[in-house]
XYZ file of C-alpha atoms in Angstrom:
683
model
C 0.000 0.000 0.000
C 3.035 2.317 -0.119
C 2.186 3.448 -3.665
C -1.359 4.265 -2.603
C -0.010 6.321 0.297
C 2.294 8.309 -1.974
C -0.583 8.845 -4.394
C -2.756 10.181 -1.551
C 0.002 12.569 -0.478
C 0.481 13.791 -4.021
C -3.254 14.280 -4.462
C -3.444 16.118 -1.148
C -0.691 18.541 -2.180
C -2.358 19.213 -5.530
C -5.815 19.721 -4.031
C -4.366 21.935 -1.290
C -2.836 24.225 -3.893
C -6.089 24.372 -5.845
C -8.128 25.010 -2.707
C -5.827 27.816 -1.486
C -5.931 29.457 -4.893
C -9.735 29.342 -4.977
C -10.085 30.704 -1.443
C -7.650 33.604 -1.787
C -8.981 34.640 -5.230
C -12.643 34.397 -4.238
C -14.802 37.550 -4.547
C -17.364 36.302 -2.015
C -15.162 34.871 0.814
C -15.117 37.244 3.805
C -12.592 35.283 5.940
C -10.123 33.726 3.499
C -7.408 33.157 6.115
C -9.729 31.243 8.438
C -11.264 29.229 5.603
C -7.856 28.347 4.156
C -6.532 27.316 7.581
C -9.667 25.279 8.268
C -9.385 23.421 4.983
C -5.696 22.674 5.432
C -5.896 21.622 9.081
C -8.988 19.424 8.748
C -8.103 17.914 5.376
C -4.504 17.114 6.224
C -5.470 15.695 9.616
C -7.550 13.077 7.830
C -4.971 12.596 5.063
C -2.218 11.995 7.611
C -4.405 9.487 9.472
C -5.217 7.724 6.209
C -1.596 7.462 5.077
C -0.549 5.986 8.432
C -3.381 3.451 8.276
C -2.511 2.565 4.667
C 0.978 1.568 5.792
C -0.559 -1.336 7.741
C -2.229 -4.153 5.816
C -4.873 -4.784 8.473
C -5.947 -1.087 8.434
C -5.722 -0.482 4.675
C -9.499 -0.304 4.163
C -9.889 2.180 6.990
C -6.929 4.163 5.633
C -8.682 4.581 2.294
C -11.768 5.987 4.043
C -9.694 8.460 6.078
C -7.813 9.540 2.960
C -11.125 9.964 1.117
C -12.406 12.285 3.856
C -9.279 14.444 3.646
C -9.102 14.589 -0.142
C -12.811 15.278 -0.694
C -12.707 18.006 1.950
C -11.151 20.236 -0.704
C -14.288 19.775 -2.837
C -15.944 22.375 -0.638
C -13.330 24.903 -1.845
C -14.937 24.740 -5.290
C -17.762 26.855 -3.920
C -15.175 29.622 -3.388
C -14.709 29.903 -7.174
C -15.786 33.005 -9.081
C -16.761 30.775 -12.009
C -20.471 29.974 -11.826
C -20.127 26.414 -13.099
C -17.298 25.511 -10.677
C -19.201 27.276 -7.907
C -22.337 25.200 -8.663
C -20.351 21.944 -8.639
C -18.930 22.902 -5.239
C -22.487 23.318 -3.890
C -23.310 19.807 -5.115
C -20.285 18.080 -3.580
C -19.894 19.788 -0.214
C -21.472 16.818 1.716
C -19.307 14.026 0.251
C -16.516 14.241 2.887
C -19.136 14.093 5.647
C -20.522 10.862 4.131
C -17.019 9.359 4.053
C -16.517 10.487 7.673
C -19.694 8.763 8.937
C -18.697 5.658 6.960
C -15.270 5.690 8.635
C -16.761 6.348 12.076
C -19.071 3.336 11.810
C -16.316 1.015 10.581
C -13.809 2.021 13.271
C -11.735 0.192 14.456
C -12.430 -3.069 12.567
C -12.524 -1.466 9.122
C -15.765 -3.094 7.898
C -19.543 -2.725 8.310
C -20.723 -5.204 10.958
C -24.532 -5.392 10.703
C -27.381 -4.637 8.312
C -28.462 -1.557 10.285
C -24.952 -0.094 10.021
C -24.912 -0.809 6.275
C -28.327 0.908 5.954
C -27.094 3.988 7.831
C -24.070 4.350 5.579
C -26.157 3.860 2.430
C -28.687 6.462 3.632
C -25.860 8.885 4.414
C -24.375 8.635 0.911
C -27.818 9.022 -0.627
C -28.716 11.995 1.551
C -25.479 13.944 0.988
C -25.336 13.295 -2.751
C -28.998 13.504 -3.830
C -30.046 16.227 -1.331
C -27.739 19.015 -2.583
C -28.613 18.087 -6.180
C -32.353 18.532 -5.507
C -31.707 21.866 -3.820
C -29.752 23.022 -6.871
C -32.506 21.955 -9.269
C -35.261 23.955 -7.539
C -33.610 27.088 -6.205
C -30.926 29.705 -6.613
C -28.231 30.197 -4.014
C -29.583 32.307 -1.140
C -27.794 34.231 1.533
C -24.868 35.216 -0.716
C -25.251 38.378 -2.808
C -21.756 38.223 -4.336
C -21.861 34.507 -5.221
C -22.088 33.375 -8.856
C -25.450 32.054 -10.121
C -26.464 28.409 -9.840
C -25.983 26.776 -13.228
C -28.126 23.758 -12.444
C -31.475 25.437 -11.688
C -34.319 23.938 -13.693
C -37.204 25.752 -12.105
C -37.556 28.191 -9.227
C -39.935 26.641 -6.668
C -40.080 27.505 -2.996
C -42.572 24.678 -2.433
C -40.256 22.132 -3.964
C -37.336 23.542 -1.999
C -39.388 23.269 1.216
C -40.320 19.639 0.512
C -36.704 18.801 -0.293
C -35.587 20.579 2.866
C -38.070 18.712 5.072
C -37.104 15.411 3.481
C -33.443 16.261 3.955
C -34.054 17.030 7.644
C -36.067 13.822 8.193
C -33.467 11.590 6.603
C -30.725 13.534 8.377
C -32.418 12.989 11.746
C -32.660 9.271 11.003
C -28.996 9.105 10.081
C -27.930 11.064 13.173
C -30.203 9.144 15.542
C -29.291 5.765 14.114
C -25.582 6.618 14.195
C -25.790 7.707 17.832
C -27.757 4.533 18.705
C -25.165 2.288 17.041
C -22.278 4.060 18.732
C -23.936 3.923 22.174
C -24.717 0.235 21.764
C -21.162 -0.446 20.589
C -19.821 1.363 23.658
C -22.075 -0.587 26.049
C -21.043 -4.004 24.736
C -17.389 -3.067 24.211
C -14.717 -4.699 26.309
C -12.192 -2.665 28.272
C -9.509 -2.785 25.517
C -12.036 -1.738 22.859
C -13.306 1.136 25.002
C -9.769 2.443 25.351
C -9.638 2.673 21.546
C -13.164 4.086 21.082
C -13.012 6.653 23.878
C -10.781 9.275 22.112
C -12.838 9.101 18.907
C -16.175 9.368 20.680
C -14.957 12.158 22.960
C -13.461 14.340 20.192
C -16.483 13.809 17.940
C -18.874 14.790 20.733
C -16.810 17.890 21.585
C -16.672 18.945 17.916
C -20.437 18.581 17.492
C -21.145 20.456 20.742
C -18.807 23.345 19.807
C -20.325 23.499 16.304
C -23.850 23.868 17.719
C -22.646 26.431 20.274
C -20.808 28.490 17.626
C -23.864 28.462 15.368
C -26.009 29.771 18.235
C -23.496 32.407 19.419
C -22.913 33.735 15.889
C -26.391 35.222 15.999
C -25.520 37.143 19.171
C -21.826 38.085 19.031
C -19.570 38.032 15.984
C -16.394 38.291 18.103
C -17.360 35.387 20.381
C -18.464 33.269 17.450
C -15.136 33.789 15.652
C -13.310 32.445 18.693
C -15.704 29.482 18.893
C -15.245 28.725 15.186
C -11.487 28.467 15.724
C -12.205 26.068 18.599
C -14.523 24.111 16.301
C -11.694 23.981 13.796
C -9.302 22.539 16.403
C -11.958 20.095 17.645
C -12.709 18.817 14.137
C -9.007 18.440 13.436
C -8.644 16.441 16.664
C -11.132 13.820 15.453
C -8.775 12.220 12.893
C -6.016 12.565 15.485
C -8.140 10.439 17.817
C -8.588 7.929 14.996
C -4.846 7.925 14.520
C -4.208 7.394 18.246
C -6.490 4.358 18.227
C -4.724 2.878 15.227
C -1.272 3.674 16.551
C -2.029 2.171 19.937
C -1.407 -1.319 18.579
C 1.594 -0.142 16.529
C 3.132 1.436 19.601
C 2.363 -1.745 21.486
C 4.650 -3.575 19.075
C 7.520 -1.654 20.569
C 6.796 -3.620 23.739
C 7.480 -6.950 21.988
C 11.188 -6.611 22.762
C 10.464 -5.974 26.427
C 7.988 -8.863 26.279
C 10.818 -11.229 25.356
C 12.760 -10.025 28.394
C 9.747 -10.454 30.668
C 9.078 -13.934 29.316
C 12.675 -14.844 30.053
C 12.122 -13.777 33.670
C 8.757 -15.587 34.005
C 8.874 -18.427 36.489
C 5.388 -19.862 36.067
C 2.490 -19.898 33.564
C 0.730 -17.093 35.442
C 3.724 -14.778 34.928
C 3.768 -15.675 31.226
C 0.070 -14.893 30.897
C 0.478 -11.553 32.706
C 3.327 -10.584 30.356
C 1.141 -11.366 27.328
C -1.749 -9.393 28.822
C 0.478 -6.362 29.237
C 1.925 -6.678 25.734
C -1.518 -6.833 24.092
C -3.183 -4.452 26.530
C -5.921 -7.004 27.247
C -6.407 -7.964 30.926
C -8.911 -10.644 29.869
C -6.365 -12.657 27.822
C -6.218 -16.365 28.694
C -3.654 -19.026 27.817
C -4.203 -22.623 26.746
C -1.575 -25.310 26.132
C -1.840 -28.134 23.591
C -0.990 -31.652 24.834
C -0.475 -33.796 21.751
C -0.266 -37.078 23.692
C -3.788 -36.481 25.005
C -5.056 -34.471 21.992
C -6.481 -31.928 24.407
C -6.205 -28.276 25.420
C -5.554 -27.466 29.078
C -5.689 -24.197 30.996
C -3.159 -22.899 33.487
C -4.603 -25.069 36.263
C -4.114 -28.228 34.172
C -7.846 -28.785 33.540
C -9.021 -29.803 30.078
C -10.998 -27.164 28.172
C -12.898 -27.000 24.887
C -11.145 -24.274 22.894
C -14.167 -23.643 20.634
C -16.392 -23.027 23.656
C -13.798 -20.777 25.308
C -13.328 -18.629 22.197
C -16.964 -17.858 21.388
C -17.131 -14.106 20.767
C -13.347 -13.889 21.209
C -10.308 -14.141 18.955
C -7.708 -16.914 19.098
C -4.087 -16.929 17.993
C -2.318 -20.280 17.752
C 1.350 -20.280 18.703
C 3.671 -22.628 16.820
C 7.219 -23.709 17.560
C 9.266 -25.782 15.102
C 6.152 -26.289 12.983
C 4.006 -27.670 15.820
C 1.190 -25.968 17.733
C 2.207 -25.555 21.368
C -0.261 -23.042 22.782
C -3.013 -20.549 22.058
C -4.031 -17.296 23.619
C -7.612 -16.109 23.655
C -8.196 -12.363 23.683
C -10.588 -9.541 22.927
C -11.441 -9.144 19.208
C -10.564 -5.431 19.380
C -6.877 -6.303 19.807
C -4.918 -5.872 16.576
C -4.428 -9.208 14.801
C -0.955 -8.321 13.492
C 0.179 -7.367 16.978
C -1.212 -10.633 18.331
C 0.736 -12.528 15.676
C 3.950 -10.649 16.541
C 3.458 -11.304 20.246
C 2.774 -14.979 19.533
C 5.952 -15.276 17.481
C 7.974 -13.582 20.224
C 6.468 -15.817 22.888
C 6.699 -19.097 20.933
C 9.946 -20.272 22.516
C 8.798 -19.452 26.033
C 5.366 -21.011 25.470
C 6.975 -24.141 24.009
C 8.939 -24.479 27.232
C 5.814 -23.887 29.310
C 3.963 -26.487 27.229
C 6.692 -29.046 27.912
C 6.512 -28.254 31.617
C 2.717 -28.620 31.555
C 3.026 -31.957 29.751
C 5.514 -33.163 32.382
C 3.228 -31.949 35.151
C 0.293 -33.771 33.615
C 2.293 -37.000 33.318
C 3.652 -36.595 36.833
C 0.157 -35.933 38.154
C -1.198 -39.071 36.481
C 1.684 -41.237 37.666
C 1.448 -39.834 41.187
C -2.286 -40.516 41.218
C -1.607 -44.089 40.088
C 1.072 -44.543 42.741
C -1.155 -43.091 45.441
C -3.919 -45.456 44.357
C -1.635 -48.475 44.840
C -2.159 -49.803 48.392
C 1.260 -51.485 48.485
C 4.266 -50.348 50.445
C 6.999 -48.806 48.284
C 10.625 -48.312 49.297
C 13.559 -46.737 47.479
C 16.753 -48.466 48.560
C 20.413 -48.142 47.683
C 22.565 -51.009 46.468
C 23.836 -51.705 50.009
C 20.306 -51.920 51.440
C 19.928 -48.396 52.894
C 16.354 -47.043 52.978
C 16.185 -43.751 51.011
C 12.429 -43.103 50.884
C 9.094 -44.877 51.349
C 5.341 -44.581 50.664
C 2.665 -46.393 52.597
C 1.019 -46.934 55.964
C 3.399 -46.538 58.893
C 1.616 -49.404 60.661
C 3.063 -51.726 58.016
C 6.650 -50.695 58.819
C 9.009 -52.720 60.969
C 10.255 -49.517 62.650
C 8.858 -45.940 62.875
C 9.377 -43.782 59.724
C 11.804 -41.423 61.453
C 14.044 -44.412 62.230
C 13.601 -46.110 58.860
C 15.101 -43.511 56.481
C 18.873 -43.851 56.512
C 18.815 -47.242 58.225
C 20.067 -50.445 56.629
C 17.892 -53.458 55.987
C 20.241 -55.567 58.168
C 19.438 -53.308 61.135
C 15.679 -53.332 60.552
C 14.739 -56.824 59.325
C 15.570 -60.327 60.585
C 18.926 -61.547 59.271
C 17.515 -64.166 56.875
C 14.948 -61.718 55.434
C 17.542 -58.951 55.039
C 19.983 -61.236 53.213
C 17.305 -62.433 50.801
C 16.277 -58.818 50.199
C 19.847 -57.718 49.448
C 20.252 -60.635 47.049
C 17.106 -59.505 45.219
C 18.371 -55.884 45.035
C 21.678 -57.042 43.561
C 19.870 -59.240 41.029
C 17.521 -56.432 39.934
C 20.347 -53.879 39.584
C 22.595 -56.247 37.636
C 20.057 -57.834 35.281
C 17.439 -55.096 35.039
C 14.752 -57.751 35.525
C 12.149 -57.881 38.287
C 13.237 -59.888 41.329
C 10.421 -61.441 43.385
C 10.124 -63.304 46.660
C 8.101 -63.814 49.850
C 8.998 -63.390 53.499
C 7.312 -63.406 56.898
C 7.469 -60.890 59.750
C 5.942 -60.435 63.183
C 4.548 -56.872 63.323
C 2.785 -55.596 66.429
C 2.363 -59.152 67.648
C 0.753 -60.336 64.375
C 2.432 -62.858 62.099
C 2.187 -61.514 58.542
C 3.323 -62.636 55.116
C 4.609 -60.240 52.439
C 5.340 -60.522 48.735
C 8.237 -58.397 47.433
C 8.978 -57.161 43.905
C 12.223 -55.316 43.236
C 12.858 -53.198 40.117
C 15.857 -51.109 39.036
C 15.592 -47.305 38.994
C 18.907 -45.862 37.770
C 21.463 -46.699 40.492
C 18.843 -47.438 43.146
C 16.231 -50.133 43.606
C 12.502 -49.744 44.169
C 10.974 -52.340 46.472
C 7.217 -52.897 46.176
C 5.822 -54.856 49.119
C 2.320 -56.318 49.266
C 0.745 -57.820 52.362
C -0.492 -61.285 51.323
C -1.356 -62.528 54.812
C -5.057 -62.693 54.034
C -4.409 -64.365 50.693
C -2.252 -66.975 52.386
C -4.975 -67.554 54.960
C -7.576 -67.989 52.243
C -5.284 -70.341 50.351
C -4.878 -72.387 53.533
C -8.608 -72.444 54.043
C -9.069 -73.506 50.441
C -6.644 -76.386 50.885
C -8.382 -77.385 54.135
C -11.735 -77.147 52.416
C -10.556 -79.447 49.629
C -9.289 -81.943 52.205
C -12.631 -81.780 54.014
C -14.536 -82.275 50.778
C -12.461 -85.340 49.927
C -12.866 -86.683 53.477
C -16.603 -85.982 53.435
C -16.923 -87.794 50.110
C -15.026 -90.776 51.485
C -17.158 -90.831 54.632
C -20.340 -90.545 52.566
C -19.286 -93.478 50.391
C -18.371 -95.573 53.461
C -21.672 -94.686 55.129
C -23.572 -95.626 51.974
C -21.644 -98.880 51.742
C -22.352 -99.637 55.412
C -26.030 -98.811 55.087
C -26.342 -100.975 52.005
C -24.420 -103.823 53.662
C -26.347 -103.680 56.935
C -29.736 -102.946 55.413
C -30.897 -103.590 51.895
C -28.034 -105.965 51.040
C -28.815 -108.305 53.962
C -32.497 -108.287 53.111
C -31.801 -109.052 49.463
C -29.517 -111.958 50.457
C -32.230 -113.274 52.789
C -34.787 -112.817 49.978
C -32.606 -114.851 47.599
C -32.347 -117.724 50.096
C -36.101 -117.656 50.746
C -36.871 -117.782 47.005
C -34.546 -120.826 46.543
C -36.124 -122.600 49.510
C -39.640 -121.860 48.223
C -38.660 -123.203 44.808
C -37.434 -126.471 46.344
C -40.659 -126.878 48.386
C -43.025 -125.917 45.617
C -43.902 -129.577 44.652
C -43.464 -131.350 47.968
C -45.110 -128.796 50.245
C -47.058 -126.085 48.409
C -48.328 -124.616 51.694
C -44.778 -124.152 52.977
C -43.698 -122.631 49.638
C -46.577 -120.191 49.791
C -45.587 -119.123 53.323
C -41.991 -118.612 52.226
C -43.049 -116.552 49.210
C -45.272 -114.391 51.409
C -42.332 -113.681 53.738
C -40.083 -112.950 50.740
C -42.590 -110.395 49.509
C -42.488 -108.552 52.846
C -38.691 -108.696 52.848
C -38.629 -107.229 49.324
C -40.928 -104.353 50.340
C -38.687 -103.487 53.278
C -35.593 -103.594 51.066
C -37.233 -101.234 48.602
C -38.156 -98.871 51.452
C -34.588 -98.843 52.710
C -33.250 -98.186 49.187
C -35.667 -95.275 48.773
C -34.506 -93.833 52.086
C -30.902 -94.066 50.920
C -31.820 -92.367 47.624
C -33.430 -89.497 49.515
C -30.187 -89.014 51.413
C -28.200 -88.855 48.166
C -30.568 -86.513 46.279
C -34.317 -86.493 46.888
C -36.337 -86.938 43.706
C -39.030 -84.578 44.964
C -36.467 -81.724 44.944
C -35.812 -82.140 41.221
C -39.406 -82.822 40.289
C -41.418 -80.451 42.482
C -38.901 -77.946 43.818
C -37.570 -76.795 47.162
C -40.950 -76.061 48.750
C -42.252 -79.638 48.365
C -38.890 -81.126 49.381
C -38.802 -79.053 52.582
C -42.413 -79.969 53.419
C -41.470 -83.646 53.135
C -38.341 -83.027 55.227
C -40.332 -81.169 57.885
C -42.902 -83.971 57.970
C -40.220 -86.494 59.003
C -38.701 -84.211 61.688
C -39.338 -85.164 65.376
C -40.273 -81.538 66.295
C -42.711 -79.074 64.728
C -41.127 -77.231 61.840
C -42.491 -73.994 60.273
C -41.463 -73.530 56.634
C -41.441 -70.301 54.572
C -40.290 -70.666 50.958
C -40.602 -68.279 47.958
C -43.074 -69.440 45.302
C -40.595 -69.165 42.418
C -37.951 -71.808 41.738
C -34.292 -71.099 42.493
C -31.343 -72.337 40.413
C -30.912 -76.132 40.905
C -27.506 -75.844 42.592
C -28.857 -73.231 45.016
C -31.929 -75.345 45.832
C -29.736 -78.380 46.492
C -27.408 -76.380 48.779
C -30.372 -74.885 50.659
C -31.973 -78.319 51.045
C -28.852 -79.917 52.547
C -28.219 -76.937 54.861
C -31.748 -77.304 56.235
C -31.544 -81.111 56.300
C -28.277 -81.088 58.273
C -29.609 -78.388 60.607
C -32.795 -80.383 61.332
C -30.704 -83.500 61.926
C -28.597 -81.582 64.482
C -31.773 -80.270 66.134
C -33.048 -83.840 66.517
C -29.719 -85.066 67.924
C -28.492 -82.239 70.157
C -30.724 -79.165 70.438
C -33.510 -80.460 72.730
C -35.737 -77.924 70.961
C -39.515 -77.718 70.977
C -39.904 -75.945 67.617
C -37.906 -74.950 64.544
C -38.472 -72.146 62.032
C -37.149 -72.564 58.488
C -37.205 -69.681 55.982
C -35.843 -69.217 52.471
C -36.030 -65.692 51.014
C -34.591 -63.865 48.040
C -32.792 -60.593 48.827
C -30.692 -58.475 46.442
C -29.853 -61.371 44.134
C -29.024 -63.790 46.984
C -30.918 -66.695 48.495
C -30.993 -66.304 52.286
C -31.536 -69.578 54.166
C -32.246 -69.491 57.930
C -32.907 -72.293 60.382
C -33.641 -71.189 63.969
C -34.542 -73.383 66.957
C -35.334 -72.682 70.614
C -33.018 -75.370 71.964
C -30.086 -75.304 74.369
C -27.627 -73.753 71.862
C -23.871 -74.147 72.174
C -23.298 -75.570 68.683
C -19.688 -75.332 67.455
C -19.223 -75.343 63.653
C -15.526 -76.227 64.039
C -16.295 -79.587 65.644
C -17.703 -82.432 63.630
C -17.964 -82.782 59.890
C -21.644 -81.873 59.501
C -21.540 -78.075 59.757
C -18.019 -77.796 58.248
C -19.265 -79.774 55.255
C -22.126 -77.304 54.886
C -19.638 -74.430 54.970
C -17.704 -76.041 52.136
C -20.876 -76.673 50.120
C -22.048 -73.051 50.505
C -18.630 -71.511 49.837
C -18.340 -73.603 46.675
C -21.208 -71.440 45.357
C -19.491 -68.188 46.518
C -21.825 -68.040 49.489
C -21.281 -67.622 53.238
C -22.626 -69.589 56.195
C -22.811 -68.239 59.762
C -23.791 -70.027 62.951
C -25.087 -68.200 66.056
C -25.485 -70.535 68.995
C -25.126 -68.983 72.426
C -25.688 -71.446 75.289
C -29.309 -71.364 76.416
C -30.382 -69.095 73.505
C -30.993 -71.612 70.754
C -29.177 -71.907 67.451
C -29.549 -69.881 64.234
C -27.896 -71.035 61.026
C -27.875 -68.467 58.210
C -26.572 -69.064 54.689
C -26.410 -66.481 51.891
C -25.960 -67.930 48.398
C -25.793 -65.870 45.167
C -28.615 -66.871 42.862
C -28.305 -64.409 39.966
């Protein structure tokens, strides 16, 4: 735009010479010195503002408008001509610079028309100040100037037409003025602090110029001396308007001079907040916010490390991305009134510092995640040197062999039993030499409790990290599992021996006796039919008893009624054979077969114990379904004192229930009866 600027300057010089010549040779100009000074001061104020704006790419459009105001201001000097045609042209064009001025005022500082109402105001202004003077010239001669040349464009003299044109001109002018004031007031109300700092000089100088113009027009009717002073003040006020425009435009250019000091401040910044404050000062925007890009997470984070949505944060704001070595590292979000070129320069100056801050933020994020993971691990962690000295630890102090203040700096040989310490040192040496994880188990007595620990040792540079997990409970459960398996095997063996004994002593003996009776009856069938008939009758009774005993054995193995009719019918049959009254409560719906079988045998064993030991007068049996679990309870009013650890009956039930991931509890205080409660998951 340098050529355009030089062209504007050349045009301004040429028009200035023409305007001065017209003013000082005019036969009808009473104050040529004042008029010439006014034209030069006002016109060149706008021309200077326009040339400065044209030197910046982002303000080029606004620079053209400012230059247009200054150059067309000399069009009014045409009305100073003694030539009637030139004089008439000057009367037609006097309002053009005012139209350019209102256009520039409504585009400041962005350089473009923002809304439809603003576009309509500008269009109405151009129409009013170009068509209005033309209509006046068509219907009337120049009035109020006896020495002025005649109007060359008069078609017909008509006061009525001139009045209508004048009223229309006033109406449209009031709309333009009112709408312009409304737009400017609204723009001021919604403007941010940085934008108000730019708008304030323009609005203030414009308001002062308008107020002085109205005052001078009023005073001129009263005192010519006072009005001449006021008109000089109006001249200064009008000339200050483009100066205010220039100050607003130069504010960002002057701010660029602070980029060098920004680099120094960024070098002194010790945290992201200091970096943000330096950027705020450089751009003159106290609302500026920083965001860092974390490529490993594909996310933007703010200064506190929280993830943010950049699109949501930048609504109604402007964003500048900062790159370093071709990669985006950060972004700053700022007021849209801030100059975009300045923001780009500041971003370029801050790229190195922001890249460093981004790396620090990435490390902080990783450290925060790893620390959260470490804190979530319940295990003890020790950092130890090669010789077994404790350097640091994390965990519950109750899990330590000695208090924390005694642990750090001590050697494992002074803290742990000799055999444990030696095994630990061997593991440290193995981990440091091979780089592989060394594992092992050891036992300690802590606070009077014998505990078992599992150790894992990993290399960390020249030191070792020891991760210790308390596996006492796991070892106990493993022991219980092994004991449970032994009990299950023993219970199976005992059940098979009991079945064999029952068969041998019961049904087997009867079947042998039946076989002998049938042979004897066969041998007597011809010789003594009566005796054979008696033997067959006895064999029939023996067979019925054998069948009864076999059915009883089958019920003990797995009752058919349980499979065929469900738990309710099976428990009713079981209660019917009990020696004491039994109340039964069972849900109407069927339970899974394995759960029904477990519940049946829990109740069967409990009723058998009641019959043998409880001396109870009544028993209550209930099976309910609660939160996805079958709850089985058997309560009697007997003498209590049952011990689930003695005998195989209750321990076998514990194994059966635990095999289904259930639990079985026995409450049996002496003299308070016994309550057996089993909870079995049932889906």
